[in-house]
PDB file of C-alpha atoms in Angstrom:
ATOM      1  CA  GLN N   1      14.479  12.021  -0.392  1.00  0.00           C
ATOM      2  CA  LYS N   2      11.766  11.338  -2.485  1.00  0.00           C
ATOM      3  CA  GLU N   3       8.294  12.938  -1.513  1.00  0.00           C
ATOM      4  CA  VAL N   4       4.935  12.643  -2.519  1.00  0.00           C
ATOM      5  CA  GLU N   5       2.509  15.046  -1.190  1.00  0.00           C
ATOM      6  CA  GLN N   6      -1.076  15.124  -0.622  1.00  0.00           C
ATOM      7  CA  ASN N   7      -3.488  17.675   0.986  1.00  0.00           C
ATOM      8  CA  SER N   8      -4.905  15.601   4.113  1.00  0.00           C
ATOM      9  CA  GLY N   9      -8.189  16.777   3.652  1.00  0.00           C
ATOM     10  CA  PRO N  10     -10.714  15.989   4.882  1.00  0.00           C
ATOM     11  CA  LEU N  11     -12.481  16.758   1.167  1.00  0.00           C
ATOM     12  CA  SER N  12     -16.120  16.871   1.975  1.00  0.00           C
ATOM     13  CA  VAL N  13     -18.471  16.750  -1.082  1.00  0.00           C
ATOM     14  CA  PRO N  14     -22.440  15.919  -1.754  1.00  0.00           C
ATOM     15  CA  GLU N  15     -23.266  12.549  -3.165  1.00  0.00           C
ATOM     16  CA  GLY N  16     -23.518  12.745  -6.981  1.00  0.00           C
ATOM     17  CA  ALA N  17     -20.673  15.723  -6.806  1.00  0.00           C
ATOM     18  CA  ILE N  18     -17.050  14.940  -8.833  1.00  0.00           C
ATOM     19  CA  ALA N  19     -14.104  14.740  -6.045  1.00  0.00           C
ATOM     20  CA  SER N  20     -10.812  16.107  -7.076  1.00  0.00           C
ATOM     21  CA  LEU N  21      -7.577  14.582  -5.548  1.00  0.00           C
ATOM     22  CA  ASN N  22      -4.426  16.012  -6.179  1.00  0.00           C
ATOM     23  CA  CYS N  23      -1.082  14.420  -5.323  1.00  0.00           C
ATOM     24  CA  THR N  24       2.806  16.150  -6.541  1.00  0.00           C
ATOM     25  CA  TYR N  25       5.740  14.127  -6.234  1.00  0.00           C
ATOM     26  CA  SER N  26       9.394  15.314  -5.905  1.00  0.00           C
ATOM     27  CA  ASP N  27      11.534  12.630  -8.075  1.00  0.00           C
ATOM     28  CA  ARG N  28      11.515  13.397 -11.706  1.00  0.00           C
ATOM     29  CA  GLY N  29      12.418   9.765 -11.984  1.00  0.00           C
ATOM     30  CA  SER N  30       8.995   8.334 -11.102  1.00  0.00           C
ATOM     31  CA  GLN N  31       7.897   6.191 -13.934  1.00  0.00           C
ATOM     32  CA  SER N  32       4.627   4.499 -12.537  1.00  0.00           C
ATOM     33  CA  PHE N  33       1.929   6.301 -10.864  1.00  0.00           C
ATOM     34  CA  PHE N  34      -1.083   4.628  -8.618  1.00  0.00           C
ATOM     35  CA  TRP N  35      -4.017   5.483  -6.716  1.00  0.00           C
ATOM     36  CA  TYR N  36      -4.935   3.138  -3.677  1.00  0.00           C
ATOM     37  CA  ARG N  37      -8.500   3.519  -1.923  1.00  0.00           C
ATOM     38  CA  GLN N  38      -8.328   2.340   1.625  1.00  0.00           C
ATOM     39  CA  TYR N  39     -11.125   2.134   4.291  1.00  0.00           C
ATOM     40  CA  SER N  40     -10.472   2.670   7.940  1.00  0.00           C
ATOM     41  CA  GLY N  41      -9.337  -0.675   9.463  1.00  0.00           C
ATOM     42  CA  LYS N  42      -8.757  -2.283   5.715  1.00  0.00           C
ATOM     43  CA  SER N  43      -5.689  -2.528   3.526  1.00  0.00           C
ATOM     44  CA  PRO N  44      -5.110  -0.715   0.557  1.00  0.00           C
ATOM     45  CA  GLU N  45      -7.228  -1.464  -2.490  1.00  0.00           C
ATOM     46  CA  LEU N  46      -5.473  -0.415  -6.016  1.00  0.00           C
ATOM     47  CA  ILE N  47      -7.943   1.760  -7.941  1.00  0.00           C
ATOM     48  CA  MET N  48      -6.020   3.373 -10.862  1.00  0.00           C
ATOM     49  CA  SER N  49      -2.518   3.162 -12.649  1.00  0.00           C
ATOM     50  CA  ILE N  50      -1.117   5.452 -14.643  1.00  0.00           C
ATOM     51  CA  TYR N  51       2.378   5.352 -16.841  1.00  0.00           C
ATOM     52  CA  SER N  52       1.941   8.222 -19.395  1.00  0.00           C
ATOM     53  CA  ASN N  53       1.103  12.002 -19.596  1.00  0.00           C
ATOM     54  CA  GLY N  54      -2.569  12.310 -20.284  1.00  0.00           C
ATOM     55  CA  ASP N  55      -5.726  11.122 -18.886  1.00  0.00           C
ATOM     56  CA  LYS N  56      -7.195   7.445 -18.268  1.00  0.00           C
ATOM     57  CA  GLU N  57     -10.650   6.342 -17.606  1.00  0.00           C
ATOM     58  CA  ASP N  58     -11.957   3.441 -15.747  1.00  0.00           C
ATOM     59  CA  GLY N  59     -15.781   3.383 -14.876  1.00  0.00           C
ATOM     60  CA  ARG N  60     -16.434   6.473 -12.886  1.00  0.00           C
ATOM     61  CA  PHE N  61     -12.633   7.281 -12.096  1.00  0.00           C
ATOM     62  CA  THR N  62     -10.044   9.215 -14.206  1.00  0.00           C
ATOM     63  CA  ALA N  63      -6.394   9.524 -13.456  1.00  0.00           C
ATOM     64  CA  GLN N  64      -4.718  12.258 -14.864  1.00  0.00           C
ATOM     65  CA  LEU N  65      -0.664  12.898 -15.013  1.00  0.00           C
ATOM     66  CA  ASN N  66       1.186  15.482 -16.034  1.00  0.00           C
ATOM     67  CA  LYS N  67       4.877  14.874 -15.505  1.00  0.00           C
ATOM     68  CA  ALA N  68       6.093  18.033 -16.517  1.00  0.00           C
ATOM     69  CA  SER N  69       4.565  19.457 -13.567  1.00  0.00           C
ATOM     70  CA  GLN N  70       5.182  16.397 -11.599  1.00  0.00           C
ATOM     71  CA  TYR N  71       1.267  16.315 -10.738  1.00  0.00           C
ATOM     72  CA  VAL N  72      -1.054  13.368 -10.952  1.00  0.00           C
ATOM     73  CA  SER N  73      -5.025  13.543  -9.835  1.00  0.00           C
ATOM     74  CA  LEU N  74      -7.689  11.369  -9.684  1.00  0.00           C
ATOM     75  CA  LEU N  75     -11.244  12.534 -10.355  1.00  0.00           C
ATOM     76  CA  ILE N  76     -14.123  10.373  -9.163  1.00  0.00           C
ATOM     77  CA  ARG N  77     -17.264  10.942 -10.694  1.00  0.00           C
ATOM     78  CA  ASP N  78     -21.110  10.774  -9.396  1.00  0.00           C
ATOM     79  CA  SER N  79     -19.452  10.339  -5.888  1.00  0.00           C
ATOM     80  CA  GLN N  80     -21.398   7.906  -3.598  1.00  0.00           C
ATOM     81  CA  PRO N  81     -21.317   7.605   0.102  1.00  0.00           C
ATOM     82  CA  SER N  82     -19.437   4.129  -0.356  1.00  0.00           C
ATOM     83  CA  ASP N  83     -16.501   6.495  -1.994  1.00  0.00           C
ATOM     84  CA  SER N  84     -15.510   7.722   1.849  1.00  0.00           C
ATOM     85  CA  ALA N  85     -12.163   6.797   2.307  1.00  0.00           C
ATOM     86  CA  THR N  86      -8.781   7.612   2.585  1.00  0.00           C
ATOM     87  CA  TYR N  87      -7.015   7.809  -0.771  1.00  0.00           C
ATOM     88  CA  LEU N  88      -3.297   7.085  -1.398  1.00  0.00           C
ATOM     89  CA  CYS N  89      -1.248   8.634  -4.167  1.00  0.00           C
ATOM     90  CA  ALA N  90       1.562   6.362  -4.934  1.00  0.00           C
ATOM     91  CA  VAL N  91       4.675   6.381  -6.987  1.00  0.00           C
ATOM     92  CA  THR N  92       7.657   4.191  -8.219  1.00  0.00           C
ATOM     93  CA  GLU N  93      10.820   4.588  -9.901  1.00  0.00           C
ATOM     94  CA  GLY N  94      12.291   2.490 -12.345  1.00  0.00           C
ATOM     95  CA  SER N  95      12.109  -1.407 -11.981  1.00  0.00           C
ATOM     96  CA  ASN N  96      12.527  -1.757  -7.970  1.00  0.00           C
ATOM     97  CA  TYR N  97       8.758  -1.596  -7.614  1.00  0.00           C
ATOM     98  CA  LYS N  98       9.099  -0.069  -4.244  1.00  0.00           C
ATOM     99  CA  LEU N  99       6.228   2.281  -3.700  1.00  0.00           C
ATOM    100  CA  THR N 100       6.481   6.014  -2.243  1.00  0.00           C
ATOM    101  CA  PHE N 101       3.112   6.954  -0.660  1.00  0.00           C
ATOM    102  CA  GLY N 102       1.402  10.166  -0.074  1.00  0.00           C
ATOM    103  CA  LYS N 103      -0.139  10.720   3.410  1.00  0.00           C
ATOM    104  CA  GLY N 104      -3.540  10.312   2.004  1.00  0.00           C
ATOM    105  CA  THR N 105      -6.465  12.182   1.494  1.00  0.00           C
ATOM    106  CA  LEU N 106      -9.655  11.386   3.461  1.00  0.00           C
ATOM    107  CA  LEU N 107     -12.326  11.822   1.397  1.00  0.00           C
ATOM    108  CA  THR N 108     -16.264  11.977   3.140  1.00  0.00           C
ATOM    109  CA  VAL N 109     -19.284  11.891   0.326  1.00  0.00           C
ATOM    110  CA  ASN N 110     -22.366  13.576   2.409  1.00  0.00           C
ATOM    111  CA  PRO N 111     -25.795  11.764   1.258  1.00  0.00           C
TER     112      PRO N 111
ATOM    113  CA  GLY R   1      -6.891  -7.804 -10.185  1.00  0.00           C
ATOM    114  CA  ALA R   2      -4.545 -10.227  -8.613  1.00  0.00           C
ATOM    115  CA  VAL R   3      -5.271 -11.471  -5.070  1.00  0.00           C
ATOM    116  CA  VAL R   4      -3.098 -11.870  -2.370  1.00  0.00           C
ATOM    117  CA  SER R   5      -4.376 -13.466   0.818  1.00  0.00           C
ATOM    118  CA  GLN R   6      -2.833 -13.023   4.839  1.00  0.00           C
ATOM    119  CA  HIS R   7      -3.130 -15.195   7.439  1.00  0.00           C
ATOM    120  CA  PRO R   8      -3.683 -14.889  10.101  1.00  0.00           C
ATOM    121  CA  SER R   9      -6.039 -11.730   9.893  1.00  0.00           C
ATOM    122  CA  ARG R  10      -5.939 -11.362  13.376  1.00  0.00           C
ATOM    123  CA  VAL R  11      -3.890 -12.465  16.410  1.00  0.00           C
ATOM    124  CA  ILE R  12      -3.040 -11.693  19.812  1.00  0.00           C
ATOM    125  CA  CYS R  13      -0.068 -13.077  21.814  1.00  0.00           C
ATOM    126  CA  LYS R  14       1.720 -12.799  24.838  1.00  0.00           C
ATOM    127  CA  SER R  15       4.992 -10.432  25.102  1.00  0.00           C
ATOM    128  CA  GLY R  16       7.852 -12.503  24.463  1.00  0.00           C
ATOM    129  CA  THR R  17       6.243 -15.078  22.416  1.00  0.00           C
ATOM    130  CA  SER R  18       6.880 -15.424  18.391  1.00  0.00           C
ATOM    131  CA  VAL R  19       4.045 -14.952  16.002  1.00  0.00           C
ATOM    132  CA  LYS R  20       4.312 -16.222  11.704  1.00  0.00           C
ATOM    133  CA  ILE R  21       2.262 -14.255   9.685  1.00  0.00           C
ATOM    134  CA  GLU R  22       1.865 -15.749   6.072  1.00  0.00           C
ATOM    135  CA  CYS R  23       1.089 -14.059   2.743  1.00  0.00           C
ATOM    136  CA  ARG R  24       0.481 -15.441  -0.429  1.00  0.00           C
ATOM    137  CA  SER R  25      -0.330 -14.594  -4.005  1.00  0.00           C
ATOM    138  CA  LEU R  26      -3.221 -16.747  -4.917  1.00  0.00           C
ATOM    139  CA  ASP R  27      -3.513 -16.474  -8.742  1.00  0.00           C
ATOM    140  CA  PHE R  28      -0.210 -14.922  -9.926  1.00  0.00           C
ATOM    141  CA  GLN R  29       3.580 -15.215  -8.982  1.00  0.00           C
ATOM    142  CA  ALA R  30       5.039 -12.535  -7.028  1.00  0.00           C
ATOM    143  CA  THR R  31       8.660 -11.627  -7.726  1.00  0.00           C
ATOM    144  CA  THR R  32       8.668  -9.347  -5.062  1.00  0.00           C
ATOM    145  CA  MET R  33       6.755  -8.926  -1.799  1.00  0.00           C
ATOM    146  CA  PHE R  34       6.435  -6.291   0.302  1.00  0.00           C
ATOM    147  CA  TRP R  35       5.901  -5.902   4.212  1.00  0.00           C
ATOM    148  CA  TYR R  36       4.364  -2.932   5.181  1.00  0.00           C
ATOM    149  CA  ARG R  37       2.984  -2.052   9.100  1.00  0.00           C
ATOM    150  CA  GLN R  38       0.383   0.664   9.833  1.00  0.00           C
ATOM    151  CA  PHE R  39      -0.365   2.257  13.512  1.00  0.00           C
ATOM    152  CA  PRO R  40      -3.627   3.825  13.746  1.00  0.00           C
ATOM    153  CA  LYS R  41      -4.224   7.202  11.858  1.00  0.00           C
ATOM    154  CA  GLN R  42      -0.764   6.833  10.322  1.00  0.00           C
ATOM    155  CA  SER R  43       0.547   5.959   6.650  1.00  0.00           C
ATOM    156  CA  LEU R  44       1.756   2.756   5.607  1.00  0.00           C
ATOM    157  CA  MET R  45       5.561   2.334   6.802  1.00  0.00           C
ATOM    158  CA  LEU R  46       7.377  -0.154   4.508  1.00  0.00           C
ATOM    159  CA  MET R  47       9.385  -2.196   6.631  1.00  0.00           C
ATOM    160  CA  ALA R  48      11.143  -4.910   4.151  1.00  0.00           C
ATOM    161  CA  THR R  49      10.965  -5.924   0.505  1.00  0.00           C
ATOM    162  CA  SER R  50      11.371  -9.936  -0.528  1.00  0.00           C
ATOM    163  CA  ASN R  51      12.219 -11.430  -3.284  1.00  0.00           C
ATOM    164  CA  GLU R  52      11.991 -15.020  -4.229  1.00  0.00           C
ATOM    165  CA  GLY R  53      15.236 -17.427  -2.830  1.00  0.00           C
ATOM    166  CA  SER R  54      17.150 -14.444  -1.802  1.00  0.00           C
ATOM    167  CA  LYS R  55      17.464 -12.061   1.739  1.00  0.00           C
ATOM    168  CA  ALA R  56      15.001  -9.817   2.241  1.00  0.00           C
ATOM    169  CA  THR R  57      15.916  -5.709   1.941  1.00  0.00           C
ATOM    170  CA  TYR R  58      14.953  -4.050   5.054  1.00  0.00           C
ATOM    171  CA  GLU R  59      14.236  -0.719   5.269  1.00  0.00           C
ATOM    172  CA  GLN R  60      16.032   1.691   7.651  1.00  0.00           C
ATOM    173  CA  GLY R  61      15.376   1.607  11.447  1.00  0.00           C
ATOM    174  CA  VAL R  62      13.713  -1.909  10.929  1.00  0.00           C
ATOM    175  CA  GLU R  63      15.303  -4.696  12.895  1.00  0.00           C
ATOM    176  CA  LYS R  64      16.055  -7.659  10.633  1.00  0.00           C
ATOM    177  CA  ASP R  65      16.686  -9.827  13.461  1.00  0.00           C
ATOM    178  CA  LYS R  66      13.285  -8.936  15.003  1.00  0.00           C
ATOM    179  CA  PHE R  67      11.418  -9.535  12.152  1.00  0.00           C
ATOM    180  CA  LEU R  68      12.330 -12.660   9.887  1.00  0.00           C
ATOM    181  CA  ILE R  69      11.081 -12.634   6.395  1.00  0.00           C
ATOM    182  CA  ASN R  70      11.282 -15.754   4.324  1.00  0.00           C
ATOM    183  CA  HIS R  71      10.179 -15.434   0.880  1.00  0.00           C
ATOM    184  CA  ALA R  72      10.564 -19.440  -0.072  1.00  0.00           C
ATOM    185  CA  SER R  73       8.707 -19.490  -3.231  1.00  0.00           C
ATOM    186  CA  LEU R  74       7.303 -17.147  -5.840  1.00  0.00           C
ATOM    187  CA  THR R  75       3.550 -17.402  -4.139  1.00  0.00           C
ATOM    188  CA  LEU R  76       4.426 -17.242  -0.561  1.00  0.00           C
ATOM    189  CA  SER R  77       6.238 -14.836   2.058  1.00  0.00           C
ATOM    190  CA  THR R  78       6.338 -14.889   5.781  1.00  0.00           C
ATOM    191  CA  LEU R  79       6.871 -12.520   8.539  1.00  0.00           C
ATOM    192  CA  THR R  80       7.947 -13.633  11.930  1.00  0.00           C
ATOM    193  CA  VAL R  81       7.527 -10.832  14.611  1.00  0.00           C
ATOM    194  CA  THR R  82      10.150 -12.513  17.123  1.00  0.00           C
ATOM    195  CA  SER R  83      10.152 -11.478  20.884  1.00  0.00           C
ATOM    196  CA  ALA R  84       6.955  -9.450  20.259  1.00  0.00           C
ATOM    197  CA  HIS R  85       6.304  -6.581  22.890  1.00  0.00           C
ATOM    198  CA  PRO R  86       3.276  -4.347  23.097  1.00  0.00           C
ATOM    199  CA  GLU R  87       5.089  -1.722  20.830  1.00  0.00           C
ATOM    200  CA  ASP R  88       4.771  -4.298  17.841  1.00  0.00           C
ATOM    201  CA  SER R  89       1.025  -4.381  18.228  1.00  0.00           C
ATOM    202  CA  SER R  90       0.106  -2.978  14.770  1.00  0.00           C
ATOM    203  CA  PHE R  91      -1.511  -3.745  11.249  1.00  0.00           C
ATOM    204  CA  TYR R  92       0.543  -5.854   9.256  1.00  0.00           C
ATOM    205  CA  ILE R  93       0.092  -6.132   5.632  1.00  0.00           C
ATOM    206  CA  CYS R  94       2.004  -7.519   2.594  1.00  0.00           C
ATOM    207  CA  SER R  95       1.800  -6.918  -1.010  1.00  0.00           C
ATOM    208  CA  ALA R  96       2.985  -8.036  -3.971  1.00  0.00           C
ATOM    209  CA  ASN R  97       3.913  -7.503  -8.051  1.00  0.00           C
ATOM    210  CA  THR R  98       3.309  -9.698 -10.828  1.00  0.00           C
ATOM    211  CA  ARG R  99       6.299 -10.396 -13.124  1.00  0.00           C
ATOM    212  CA  SER R 100       4.806  -8.655 -15.801  1.00  0.00           C
ATOM    213  CA  ALA R 101       3.918  -5.366 -13.930  1.00  0.00           C
ATOM    214  CA  SER R 102       4.997  -2.772 -11.612  1.00  0.00           C
ATOM    215  CA  GLU R 103       1.160  -2.798  -9.832  1.00  0.00           C
ATOM    216  CA  GLN R 104       1.325  -3.696  -6.232  1.00  0.00           C
ATOM    217  CA  TYR R 105      -1.520  -5.481  -4.856  1.00  0.00           C
ATOM    218  CA  PHE R 106      -1.989  -5.698  -0.898  1.00  0.00           C
ATOM    219  CA  GLY R 107      -3.505  -8.280   1.087  1.00  0.00           C
ATOM    220  CA  PRO R 108      -6.458  -7.924   3.722  1.00  0.00           C
ATOM    221  CA  GLY R 109      -3.626  -7.162   6.609  1.00  0.00           C
ATOM    222  CA  THR R 110      -3.214  -8.906   9.967  1.00  0.00           C
ATOM    223  CA  ARG R 111      -4.067  -7.003  12.951  1.00  0.00           C
ATOM    224  CA  LEU R 112      -1.589  -8.188  15.832  1.00  0.00           C
ATOM    225  CA  THR R 113      -2.109  -7.168  19.746  1.00  0.00           C
ATOM    226  CA  VAL R 114       0.875  -8.222  22.041  1.00  0.00           C
ATOM    227  CA  THR R 115      -0.808  -8.100  25.410  1.00  0.00           C
TER     228      THR R 115
END
């Protein structure tokens, strides 16, 4: 069974710090990797996608992928209270586009 | 990013009635749409995968006769909860993929309360 594992948290960081969120996945056939942000009571919002090994930066967000270690991470620089949310890691295999989600990490950024 | 809408955003219905939820991709054609359910403080649970013009593929444990999915066009999928019961009360969320990318975009969700 395909699994995506995340530390459930809560992860608490002070405003302005770097928040580091981690995710591991079990299926070596996974090809696409995503980070979603979900505020309480809202639907998930796609914030990063990554498909090849290495780093991908978008504003304050950096996604890192290591397929050999089956590991994907998300760094949030200069964390803001508005970043407080649950962050969901998701992976897909092949072309069926079906997402397998982790259970999410609750991030709290303290002013 | 691509925009997905859902209607209604919130619905209250009586036990035994049916409720239809619409999911639309507003600025792209969606080859595949997905329907999820999320209970409070729990993870998203995939209910079914819907491809335009074909029958939906339901996940194990999801009753296809209770949760009717129709994907009549590349921009519209509907989920009908038939003979709703209080235990069907949940947050229903759809998502869609564009033709060229595996990125999946979520609608804002529909909160269903069955009384």
